[in-house]
Amino acid sequence: MKIWKLYEKSVNLIAELMGRIGWLLLLYCMFFGVVDVFLRYVLNSPSLWISTTVQVAMVFMACVGGVYAYNADAFVKLDLFYANFSPRKKALCDLVTVILTLAFLAVVIWKGMDAALLSVKMNQMTPTSVPIPVYPMKIFIPIAAVVMLLVVIKKIIQDIIILVTEKKTSPIHQ
């Protein structure tokens, strides 16, 4: 049980860290989005690099935000039915639907690694006037999918514990 608590605590810590990184990326996107609009429409001097870096930051934000949201149970569910389920039925429903999640993550990790390795091999850059490396972003996508897989495994074990004991071992945020 100590190993489980350590695993659960580690996954929660990583997800929380990714959430904070997402928060910083959101501030970056907001600030430079406003700066880009100001430069383009007020000073009539568009930036060559801001829009590209904001797009890359949004990809990173989606990766870290997805992990954080899934760990915090913040993803949208069909609450019309789900909210009225008992904890046991919710756990069973989650275990049935997690099969699709695992299949999706397997494809993202598999194809994401292929794309990342190819991007590194080609030293891929953005096709803009200010070339920015693409491979860090492509490397991060499968890494985030692996972290998401760790969160999914944690949720699977929690659901199994609920099915067996009818109670959660520990909430994410107390």
Short mmCIF file of N, CA and C in Angstrom, two decimals:
data_model
loop_
_atom_site.label_atom_id
_atom_site.label_comp_id
_atom_site.label_asym_id
_atom_site.label_seq_id
_atom_site.Cartn_x
_atom_site.Cartn_y
_atom_site.Cartn_z
N MET A 1 0.82 -1.20 0.00
CA MET A 1 0.00 0.00 0.00
C MET A 1 0.87 1.27 0.00
N LYS A 2 2.07 1.17 0.58
CA LYS A 2 2.96 2.33 0.58
C LYS A 2 3.37 2.70 -0.84
N ILE A 3 3.60 1.69 -1.67
CA ILE A 3 3.98 1.95 -3.06
C ILE A 3 2.85 2.66 -3.79
N TRP A 4 1.61 2.23 -3.53
CA TRP A 4 0.45 2.87 -4.16
C TRP A 4 0.34 4.33 -3.74
N LYS A 5 0.51 4.60 -2.45
CA LYS A 5 0.42 5.98 -1.96
C LYS A 5 1.52 6.84 -2.59
N LEU A 6 2.72 6.28 -2.70
CA LEU A 6 3.82 7.00 -3.33
C LEU A 6 3.53 7.28 -4.80
N TYR A 7 3.01 6.27 -5.50
CA TYR A 7 2.65 6.44 -6.91
C TYR A 7 1.57 7.52 -7.06
N GLU A 8 0.53 7.43 -6.24
CA GLU A 8 -0.57 8.39 -6.31
C GLU A 8 -0.08 9.80 -6.02
N LYS A 9 0.75 9.94 -5.01
CA LYS A 9 1.28 11.25 -4.64
C LYS A 9 2.19 11.81 -5.75
N SER A 10 3.01 10.94 -6.34
CA SER A 10 3.91 11.37 -7.42
C SER A 10 3.13 11.83 -8.65
N VAL A 11 2.11 11.07 -9.03
CA VAL A 11 1.30 11.44 -10.19
C VAL A 11 0.57 12.76 -9.93
N ASN A 12 0.04 12.92 -8.71
CA ASN A 12 -0.63 14.18 -8.37
C ASN A 12 0.34 15.35 -8.43
N LEU A 13 1.56 15.14 -7.95
CA LEU A 13 2.58 16.20 -7.97
C LEU A 13 2.95 16.59 -9.41
N ILE A 14 3.15 15.59 -10.26
CA ILE A 14 3.49 15.86 -11.67
C ILE A 14 2.34 16.59 -12.36
N ALA A 15 1.11 16.14 -12.12
CA ALA A 15 -0.06 16.79 -12.74
C ALA A 15 -0.21 18.23 -12.25
N GLU A 16 0.03 18.44 -10.96
CA GLU A 16 -0.05 19.80 -10.41
C GLU A 16 1.02 20.69 -11.03
N LEU A 17 2.22 20.16 -11.18
CA LEU A 17 3.31 20.91 -11.81
C LEU A 17 2.95 21.27 -13.25
N MET A 18 2.37 20.32 -13.97
CA MET A 18 1.96 20.59 -15.35
C MET A 18 0.85 21.64 -15.39
N GLY A 19 -0.03 21.63 -14.41
CA GLY A 19 -1.07 22.65 -14.34
C GLY A 19 -0.48 24.04 -14.15
N ARG A 20 0.55 24.13 -13.33
CA ARG A 20 1.20 25.43 -13.10
C ARG A 20 1.96 25.89 -14.35
N ILE A 21 2.57 24.95 -15.05
CA ILE A 21 3.21 25.30 -16.32
C ILE A 21 2.16 25.80 -17.31
N GLY A 22 1.01 25.15 -17.33
CA GLY A 22 -0.09 25.59 -18.19
C GLY A 22 -0.55 26.99 -17.85
N TRP A 23 -0.57 27.30 -16.56
CA TRP A 23 -0.95 28.64 -16.11
C TRP A 23 0.03 29.68 -16.66
N LEU A 24 1.33 29.38 -16.59
CA LEU A 24 2.33 30.30 -17.12
C LEU A 24 2.22 30.44 -18.64
N LEU A 25 1.96 29.33 -19.31
CA LEU A 25 1.78 29.38 -20.77
C LEU A 25 0.55 30.20 -21.15
N LEU A 26 -0.50 30.10 -20.35
CA LEU A 26 -1.69 30.91 -20.60
C LEU A 26 -1.38 32.40 -20.48
N LEU A 27 -0.62 32.77 -19.45
CA LEU A 27 -0.22 34.17 -19.29
C LEU A 27 0.64 34.62 -20.48
N TYR A 28 1.54 33.77 -20.92
CA TYR A 28 2.38 34.07 -22.08
C TYR A 28 1.51 34.33 -23.31
N CYS A 29 0.56 33.43 -23.56
CA CYS A 29 -0.32 33.57 -24.74
C CYS A 29 -1.15 34.84 -24.65
N MET A 30 -1.68 35.12 -23.47
CA MET A 30 -2.51 36.33 -23.31
C MET A 30 -1.67 37.59 -23.54
N PHE A 31 -0.51 37.67 -22.88
CA PHE A 31 0.32 38.86 -22.97
C PHE A 31 0.78 39.10 -24.41
N PHE A 32 1.37 38.07 -25.02
CA PHE A 32 1.91 38.27 -26.36
C PHE A 32 0.82 38.34 -27.43
N GLY A 33 -0.34 37.78 -27.15
CA GLY A 33 -1.48 37.95 -28.06
C GLY A 33 -1.90 39.40 -28.13
N VAL A 34 -1.97 40.04 -26.96
CA VAL A 34 -2.32 41.47 -26.90
C VAL A 34 -1.22 42.31 -27.55
N VAL A 35 0.04 41.98 -27.26
CA VAL A 35 1.16 42.71 -27.85
C VAL A 35 1.13 42.60 -29.37
N ASP A 36 0.84 41.40 -29.88
CA ASP A 36 0.80 41.19 -31.33
C ASP A 36 -0.31 42.02 -31.98
N VAL A 37 -1.47 42.04 -31.36
CA VAL A 37 -2.58 42.86 -31.89
C VAL A 37 -2.21 44.33 -31.86
N PHE A 38 -1.60 44.78 -30.75
CA PHE A 38 -1.19 46.18 -30.63
C PHE A 38 -0.17 46.54 -31.71
N LEU A 39 0.84 45.69 -31.88
CA LEU A 39 1.86 45.97 -32.90
C LEU A 39 1.28 45.99 -34.31
N ARG A 40 0.38 45.06 -34.58
CA ARG A 40 -0.16 44.92 -35.93
C ARG A 40 -1.13 46.06 -36.27
N TYR A 41 -2.08 46.35 -35.38
CA TYR A 41 -3.17 47.27 -35.73
C TYR A 41 -2.95 48.71 -35.25
N VAL A 42 -2.19 48.91 -34.19
CA VAL A 42 -1.97 50.27 -33.70
C VAL A 42 -0.69 50.86 -34.31
N LEU A 43 0.39 50.09 -34.27
CA LEU A 43 1.67 50.59 -34.78
C LEU A 43 1.92 50.21 -36.24
N ASN A 44 1.05 49.39 -36.80
CA ASN A 44 1.18 48.92 -38.18
C ASN A 44 2.56 48.28 -38.43
N SER A 45 3.00 47.53 -37.44
CA SER A 45 4.31 46.87 -37.52
C SER A 45 4.18 45.46 -36.95
N PRO A 46 3.68 44.52 -37.75
CA PRO A 46 3.45 43.17 -37.22
C PRO A 46 4.75 42.46 -36.82
N SER A 47 4.65 41.67 -35.79
CA SER A 47 5.79 40.89 -35.32
C SER A 47 6.00 39.68 -36.23
N LEU A 48 7.24 39.29 -36.36
CA LEU A 48 7.55 38.13 -37.20
C LEU A 48 7.52 36.82 -36.42
N TRP A 49 7.59 36.89 -35.10
CA TRP A 49 7.74 35.67 -34.31
C TRP A 49 6.63 35.41 -33.30
N ILE A 50 5.88 36.43 -32.91
CA ILE A 50 4.93 36.27 -31.81
C ILE A 50 3.84 35.25 -32.12
N SER A 51 3.20 35.35 -33.26
CA SER A 51 2.08 34.43 -33.54
C SER A 51 2.55 32.98 -33.60
N THR A 52 3.73 32.74 -34.13
CA THR A 52 4.25 31.36 -34.19
C THR A 52 4.54 30.82 -32.80
N THR A 53 5.17 31.63 -31.95
CA THR A 53 5.48 31.15 -30.60
C THR A 53 4.22 30.97 -29.76
N VAL A 54 3.22 31.80 -29.99
CA VAL A 54 1.94 31.63 -29.28
C VAL A 54 1.27 30.33 -29.71
N GLN A 55 1.35 30.00 -31.00
CA GLN A 55 0.79 28.73 -31.47
C GLN A 55 1.50 27.54 -30.83
N VAL A 56 2.81 27.60 -30.74
CA VAL A 56 3.58 26.53 -30.09
C VAL A 56 3.20 26.45 -28.61
N ALA A 57 3.09 27.60 -27.96
CA ALA A 57 2.71 27.62 -26.54
C ALA A 57 1.32 27.02 -26.33
N MET A 58 0.42 27.22 -27.28
CA MET A 58 -0.92 26.64 -27.16
C MET A 58 -0.88 25.12 -27.25
N VAL A 59 0.01 24.58 -28.07
CA VAL A 59 0.16 23.12 -28.14
C VAL A 59 0.67 22.60 -26.80
N PHE A 60 1.69 23.25 -26.25
CA PHE A 60 2.20 22.86 -24.94
C PHE A 60 1.10 22.98 -23.87
N MET A 61 0.32 24.06 -23.96
CA MET A 61 -0.74 24.29 -22.99
C MET A 61 -1.80 23.19 -23.06
N ALA A 62 -2.13 22.74 -24.26
CA ALA A 62 -3.11 21.66 -24.40
C ALA A 62 -2.56 20.37 -23.78
N CYS A 63 -1.29 20.12 -23.97
CA CYS A 63 -0.68 18.91 -23.40
C CYS A 63 -0.68 18.93 -21.88
N VAL A 64 -0.18 20.00 -21.29
CA VAL A 64 -0.11 20.05 -19.83
C VAL A 64 -1.48 20.26 -19.21
N GLY A 65 -2.33 21.01 -19.88
CA GLY A 65 -3.69 21.24 -19.36
C GLY A 65 -4.54 19.99 -19.38
N GLY A 66 -4.35 19.15 -20.39
CA GLY A 66 -5.10 17.89 -20.45
C GLY A 66 -4.77 16.98 -19.29
N VAL A 67 -3.48 16.88 -18.97
CA VAL A 67 -3.05 16.05 -17.84
C VAL A 67 -3.62 16.59 -16.54
N TYR A 68 -3.50 17.90 -16.34
CA TYR A 68 -4.00 18.52 -15.11
C TYR A 68 -5.51 18.34 -14.97
N ALA A 69 -6.24 18.60 -16.05
CA ALA A 69 -7.70 18.52 -16.00
C ALA A 69 -8.17 17.09 -15.75
N TYR A 70 -7.54 16.11 -16.38
CA TYR A 70 -7.96 14.72 -16.17
C TYR A 70 -7.67 14.28 -14.74
N ASN A 71 -6.53 14.69 -14.21
CA ASN A 71 -6.18 14.33 -12.84
C ASN A 71 -7.13 14.97 -11.83
N ALA A 72 -7.60 16.17 -12.14
CA ALA A 72 -8.50 16.89 -11.23
C ALA A 72 -9.97 16.57 -11.48
N ASP A 73 -10.26 15.59 -12.33
CA ASP A 73 -11.64 15.24 -12.70
C ASP A 73 -12.40 16.44 -13.25
N ALA A 74 -11.72 17.26 -14.04
CA ALA A 74 -12.33 18.47 -14.57
C ALA A 74 -12.79 18.33 -16.02
N PHE A 75 -12.64 17.15 -16.60
CA PHE A 75 -13.14 16.94 -17.96
C PHE A 75 -14.66 16.89 -17.94
N VAL A 76 -15.26 17.35 -19.01
CA VAL A 76 -16.71 17.37 -19.12
C VAL A 76 -17.20 15.94 -19.32
N LYS A 77 -18.19 15.57 -18.53
CA LYS A 77 -18.83 14.26 -18.67
C LYS A 77 -20.30 14.49 -18.93
N LEU A 78 -20.97 13.49 -19.39
CA LEU A 78 -22.40 13.59 -19.63
C LEU A 78 -23.10 13.47 -18.28
N ASP A 79 -23.11 14.59 -17.53
CA ASP A 79 -23.62 14.59 -16.17
C ASP A 79 -25.11 14.35 -16.06
N LEU A 80 -25.81 14.40 -17.17
CA LEU A 80 -27.24 14.14 -17.15
C LEU A 80 -27.53 12.80 -16.50
N PHE A 81 -26.73 11.80 -16.83
CA PHE A 81 -26.88 10.47 -16.25
C PHE A 81 -25.84 10.21 -15.17
N TYR A 82 -24.62 10.59 -15.43
CA TYR A 82 -23.47 10.26 -14.59
C TYR A 82 -23.60 10.81 -13.17
N ALA A 83 -24.13 12.01 -13.03
CA ALA A 83 -24.22 12.64 -11.71
C ALA A 83 -25.12 11.86 -10.76
N ASN A 84 -26.11 11.18 -11.28
CA ASN A 84 -27.04 10.43 -10.43
C ASN A 84 -26.55 9.02 -10.10
N PHE A 85 -25.44 8.60 -10.69
CA PHE A 85 -24.92 7.25 -10.43
C PHE A 85 -24.31 7.18 -9.03
N SER A 86 -24.35 5.99 -8.47
CA SER A 86 -23.66 5.74 -7.20
C SER A 86 -22.16 5.70 -7.49
N PRO A 87 -21.32 5.86 -6.45
CA PRO A 87 -19.87 5.79 -6.69
C PRO A 87 -19.44 4.49 -7.37
N ARG A 88 -20.12 3.40 -7.05
CA ARG A 88 -19.81 2.10 -7.67
C ARG A 88 -20.14 2.10 -9.16
N LYS A 89 -21.31 2.65 -9.52
CA LYS A 89 -21.70 2.72 -10.93
C LYS A 89 -20.79 3.67 -11.71
N LYS A 90 -20.40 4.78 -11.07
CA LYS A 90 -19.47 5.71 -11.72
C LYS A 90 -18.14 5.02 -12.01
N ALA A 91 -17.64 4.27 -11.03
CA ALA A 91 -16.38 3.55 -11.21
C ALA A 91 -16.48 2.53 -12.33
N LEU A 92 -17.59 1.81 -12.38
CA LEU A 92 -17.79 0.82 -13.43
C LEU A 92 -17.88 1.49 -14.81
N CYS A 93 -18.61 2.59 -14.88
CA CYS A 93 -18.73 3.35 -16.13
C CYS A 93 -17.36 3.87 -16.58
N ASP A 94 -16.57 4.38 -15.63
CA ASP A 94 -15.23 4.87 -15.95
C ASP A 94 -14.33 3.75 -16.46
N LEU A 95 -14.45 2.57 -15.86
CA LEU A 95 -13.62 1.43 -16.29
C LEU A 95 -13.99 0.96 -17.70
N VAL A 96 -15.26 1.07 -18.05
CA VAL A 96 -15.68 0.68 -19.40
C VAL A 96 -15.18 1.70 -20.43
N THR A 97 -15.31 2.97 -20.12
CA THR A 97 -14.92 4.01 -21.08
C THR A 97 -13.41 4.22 -21.16
N VAL A 98 -12.67 3.76 -20.16
CA VAL A 98 -11.22 3.97 -20.17
C VAL A 98 -10.54 3.18 -21.29
N ILE A 99 -11.21 2.19 -21.82
CA ILE A 99 -10.66 1.41 -22.93
C ILE A 99 -10.39 2.32 -24.13
N LEU A 100 -11.32 3.23 -24.41
CA LEU A 100 -11.13 4.18 -25.51
C LEU A 100 -9.98 5.15 -25.20
N THR A 101 -9.88 5.55 -23.95
CA THR A 101 -8.80 6.44 -23.55
C THR A 101 -7.44 5.77 -23.75
N LEU A 102 -7.34 4.51 -23.34
CA LEU A 102 -6.08 3.77 -23.49
C LEU A 102 -5.72 3.60 -24.97
N ALA A 103 -6.72 3.32 -25.80
CA ALA A 103 -6.47 3.17 -27.24
C ALA A 103 -5.98 4.49 -27.83
N PHE A 104 -6.62 5.59 -27.46
CA PHE A 104 -6.22 6.91 -27.95
C PHE A 104 -4.80 7.23 -27.52
N LEU A 105 -4.48 7.01 -26.24
CA LEU A 105 -3.14 7.31 -25.75
C LEU A 105 -2.08 6.44 -26.41
N ALA A 106 -2.42 5.18 -26.68
CA ALA A 106 -1.47 4.29 -27.35
C ALA A 106 -1.12 4.83 -28.73
N VAL A 107 -2.12 5.30 -29.46
CA VAL A 107 -1.87 5.86 -30.80
C VAL A 107 -1.07 7.16 -30.70
N VAL A 108 -1.40 8.02 -29.75
CA VAL A 108 -0.67 9.29 -29.60
C VAL A 108 0.79 9.03 -29.24
N ILE A 109 1.03 8.08 -28.35
CA ILE A 109 2.41 7.76 -27.97
C ILE A 109 3.17 7.15 -29.15
N TRP A 110 2.55 6.19 -29.80
CA TRP A 110 3.19 5.48 -30.92
C TRP A 110 3.48 6.42 -32.08
N LYS A 111 2.45 7.07 -32.59
CA LYS A 111 2.63 7.96 -33.75
C LYS A 111 3.36 9.25 -33.35
N GLY A 112 3.16 9.70 -32.12
CA GLY A 112 3.86 10.88 -31.64
C GLY A 112 5.37 10.67 -31.57
N MET A 113 5.77 9.47 -31.14
CA MET A 113 7.21 9.15 -31.12
C MET A 113 7.77 9.10 -32.53
N ASP A 114 7.02 8.50 -33.45
CA ASP A 114 7.46 8.47 -34.85
C ASP A 114 7.65 9.88 -35.40
N ALA A 115 6.66 10.74 -35.16
CA ALA A 115 6.73 12.12 -35.66
C ALA A 115 7.86 12.89 -34.98
N ALA A 116 8.06 12.67 -33.68
CA ALA A 116 9.12 13.37 -32.95
C ALA A 116 10.50 12.96 -33.45
N LEU A 117 10.70 11.66 -33.63
CA LEU A 117 12.00 11.18 -34.12
C LEU A 117 12.30 11.69 -35.53
N LEU A 118 11.28 11.70 -36.38
CA LEU A 118 11.45 12.22 -37.73
C LEU A 118 11.76 13.72 -37.71
N SER A 119 11.08 14.44 -36.82
CA SER A 119 11.29 15.88 -36.71
C SER A 119 12.71 16.19 -36.24
N VAL A 120 13.22 15.40 -35.28
CA VAL A 120 14.59 15.59 -34.81
C VAL A 120 15.58 15.26 -35.93
N LYS A 121 15.32 14.15 -36.61
CA LYS A 121 16.21 13.71 -37.70
C LYS A 121 16.30 14.77 -38.81
N MET A 122 15.16 15.40 -39.12
CA MET A 122 15.11 16.41 -40.18
C MET A 122 15.46 17.81 -39.69
N ASN A 123 15.65 17.96 -38.35
CA ASN A 123 15.86 19.28 -37.75
C ASN A 123 14.76 20.23 -38.22
N GLN A 124 13.52 19.81 -38.05
CA GLN A 124 12.36 20.51 -38.59
C GLN A 124 12.18 21.89 -37.96
N MET A 125 11.93 22.86 -38.80
CA MET A 125 11.71 24.25 -38.38
C MET A 125 10.38 24.73 -38.94
N THR A 126 9.85 25.79 -38.32
CA THR A 126 8.60 26.37 -38.83
C THR A 126 8.89 27.05 -40.17
N PRO A 127 7.95 26.97 -41.11
CA PRO A 127 8.17 27.61 -42.42
C PRO A 127 7.78 29.09 -42.39
N THR A 128 8.39 29.83 -41.48
CA THR A 128 8.08 31.25 -41.34
C THR A 128 9.36 32.06 -41.55
N SER A 129 9.22 33.38 -41.56
CA SER A 129 10.39 34.23 -41.78
C SER A 129 11.39 34.12 -40.62
N VAL A 130 10.90 33.78 -39.43
CA VAL A 130 11.78 33.51 -38.30
C VAL A 130 11.62 32.03 -37.97
N PRO A 131 12.54 31.18 -38.45
CA PRO A 131 12.39 29.74 -38.23
C PRO A 131 12.57 29.37 -36.76
N ILE A 132 11.59 28.66 -36.24
CA ILE A 132 11.60 28.19 -34.85
C ILE A 132 11.59 26.66 -34.90
N PRO A 133 12.43 26.00 -34.09
CA PRO A 133 12.44 24.54 -34.10
C PRO A 133 11.09 23.95 -33.71
N VAL A 134 10.65 22.94 -34.45
CA VAL A 134 9.37 22.28 -34.20
C VAL A 134 9.56 21.04 -33.32
N TYR A 135 10.76 20.46 -33.36
CA TYR A 135 10.95 19.18 -32.68
C TYR A 135 10.75 19.21 -31.16
N PRO A 136 11.03 20.32 -30.43
CA PRO A 136 10.72 20.28 -28.99
C PRO A 136 9.22 20.06 -28.73
N MET A 137 8.40 20.69 -29.55
CA MET A 137 6.95 20.52 -29.40
C MET A 137 6.55 19.09 -29.74
N LYS A 138 7.10 18.56 -30.81
CA LYS A 138 6.75 17.20 -31.22
C LYS A 138 7.27 16.15 -30.25
N ILE A 139 8.37 16.44 -29.57
CA ILE A 139 8.88 15.52 -28.55
C ILE A 139 7.98 15.57 -27.31
N PHE A 140 7.48 16.76 -26.99
CA PHE A 140 6.69 16.91 -25.77
C PHE A 140 5.32 16.24 -25.86
N ILE A 141 4.76 16.12 -27.04
CA ILE A 141 3.42 15.53 -27.19
C ILE A 141 3.39 14.08 -26.69
N PRO A 142 4.28 13.18 -27.14
CA PRO A 142 4.23 11.82 -26.58
C PRO A 142 4.63 11.76 -25.11
N ILE A 143 5.50 12.67 -24.67
CA ILE A 143 5.86 12.70 -23.25
C ILE A 143 4.62 13.03 -22.41
N ALA A 144 3.86 14.02 -22.85
CA ALA A 144 2.63 14.37 -22.14
C ALA A 144 1.63 13.22 -22.18
N ALA A 145 1.60 12.48 -23.28
CA ALA A 145 0.70 11.33 -23.38
C ALA A 145 1.10 10.23 -22.40
N VAL A 146 2.40 10.05 -22.18
CA VAL A 146 2.87 9.07 -21.19
C VAL A 146 2.46 9.51 -19.78
N VAL A 147 2.60 10.80 -19.49
CA VAL A 147 2.17 11.30 -18.18
C VAL A 147 0.66 11.13 -18.03
N MET A 148 -0.09 11.39 -19.10
CA MET A 148 -1.54 11.16 -19.07
C MET A 148 -1.83 9.69 -18.80
N LEU A 149 -1.05 8.80 -19.39
CA LEU A 149 -1.21 7.36 -19.16
C LEU A 149 -1.00 7.03 -17.69
N LEU A 150 -0.04 7.66 -17.04
CA LEU A 150 0.18 7.46 -15.60
C LEU A 150 -1.05 7.89 -14.80
N VAL A 151 -1.66 9.01 -15.20
CA VAL A 151 -2.88 9.47 -14.52
C VAL A 151 -4.02 8.49 -14.77
N VAL A 152 -4.14 8.00 -15.99
CA VAL A 152 -5.20 7.03 -16.32
C VAL A 152 -5.03 5.76 -15.50
N ILE A 153 -3.81 5.28 -15.36
CA ILE A 153 -3.55 4.09 -14.55
C ILE A 153 -3.96 4.35 -13.10
N LYS A 154 -3.64 5.53 -12.60
CA LYS A 154 -4.04 5.89 -11.23
C LYS A 154 -5.56 5.85 -11.09
N LYS A 155 -6.25 6.42 -12.07
CA LYS A 155 -7.73 6.44 -12.03
C LYS A 155 -8.30 5.02 -12.13
N ILE A 156 -7.69 4.17 -12.95
CA ILE A 156 -8.16 2.79 -13.07
C ILE A 156 -8.05 2.08 -11.72
N ILE A 157 -6.91 2.24 -11.06
CA ILE A 157 -6.72 1.59 -9.76
C ILE A 157 -7.70 2.15 -8.74
N GLN A 158 -7.92 3.47 -8.75
CA GLN A 158 -8.91 4.05 -7.83
C GLN A 158 -10.30 3.49 -8.09
N ASP A 159 -10.67 3.34 -9.36
CA ASP A 159 -11.99 2.79 -9.69
C ASP A 159 -12.11 1.34 -9.25
N ILE A 160 -11.05 0.57 -9.41
CA ILE A 160 -11.07 -0.82 -8.95
C ILE A 160 -11.22 -0.87 -7.44
N ILE A 161 -10.52 0.01 -6.73
CA ILE A 161 -10.65 0.07 -5.27
C ILE A 161 -12.08 0.42 -4.88
N ILE A 162 -12.69 1.35 -5.60
CA ILE A 162 -14.09 1.71 -5.32
C ILE A 162 -15.00 0.51 -5.55
N LEU A 163 -14.78 -0.20 -6.64
CA LEU A 163 -15.62 -1.37 -6.93
C LEU A 163 -15.46 -2.43 -5.84
N VAL A 164 -14.27 -2.58 -5.34
CA VAL A 164 -14.02 -3.62 -4.33
C VAL A 164 -14.46 -3.17 -2.94
N THR A 165 -14.15 -1.93 -2.58
CA THR A 165 -14.43 -1.47 -1.21
C THR A 165 -15.57 -0.46 -1.11
N GLU A 166 -16.03 0.05 -2.22
CA GLU A 166 -17.09 1.07 -2.30
C GLU A 166 -16.70 2.42 -1.71
N LYS A 167 -15.39 2.73 -1.67
CA LYS A 167 -14.96 4.07 -1.26
C LYS A 167 -13.62 4.39 -1.89
N LYS A 168 -13.37 5.68 -2.09
CA LYS A 168 -12.11 6.12 -2.68
C LYS A 168 -11.03 6.10 -1.61
N THR A 169 -9.80 5.81 -2.04
CA THR A 169 -8.68 5.77 -1.09
C THR A 169 -8.30 7.18 -0.64
N SER A 170 -8.21 8.10 -1.57
CA SER A 170 -7.89 9.47 -1.20
C SER A 170 -8.31 10.40 -2.32
N PRO A 171 -8.97 11.50 -1.97
CA PRO A 171 -9.34 12.47 -3.00
C PRO A 171 -8.11 13.20 -3.51
N ILE A 172 -8.23 13.76 -4.69
CA ILE A 172 -7.10 14.47 -5.30
C ILE A 172 -6.81 15.76 -4.54
N HIS A 173 -7.82 16.54 -4.30
CA HIS A 173 -7.65 17.79 -3.55
C HIS A 173 -8.50 17.71 -2.30
N GLN A 174 -7.85 17.75 -1.15
CA GLN A 174 -8.60 17.64 0.10
C GLN A 174 -8.90 19.00 0.67
#
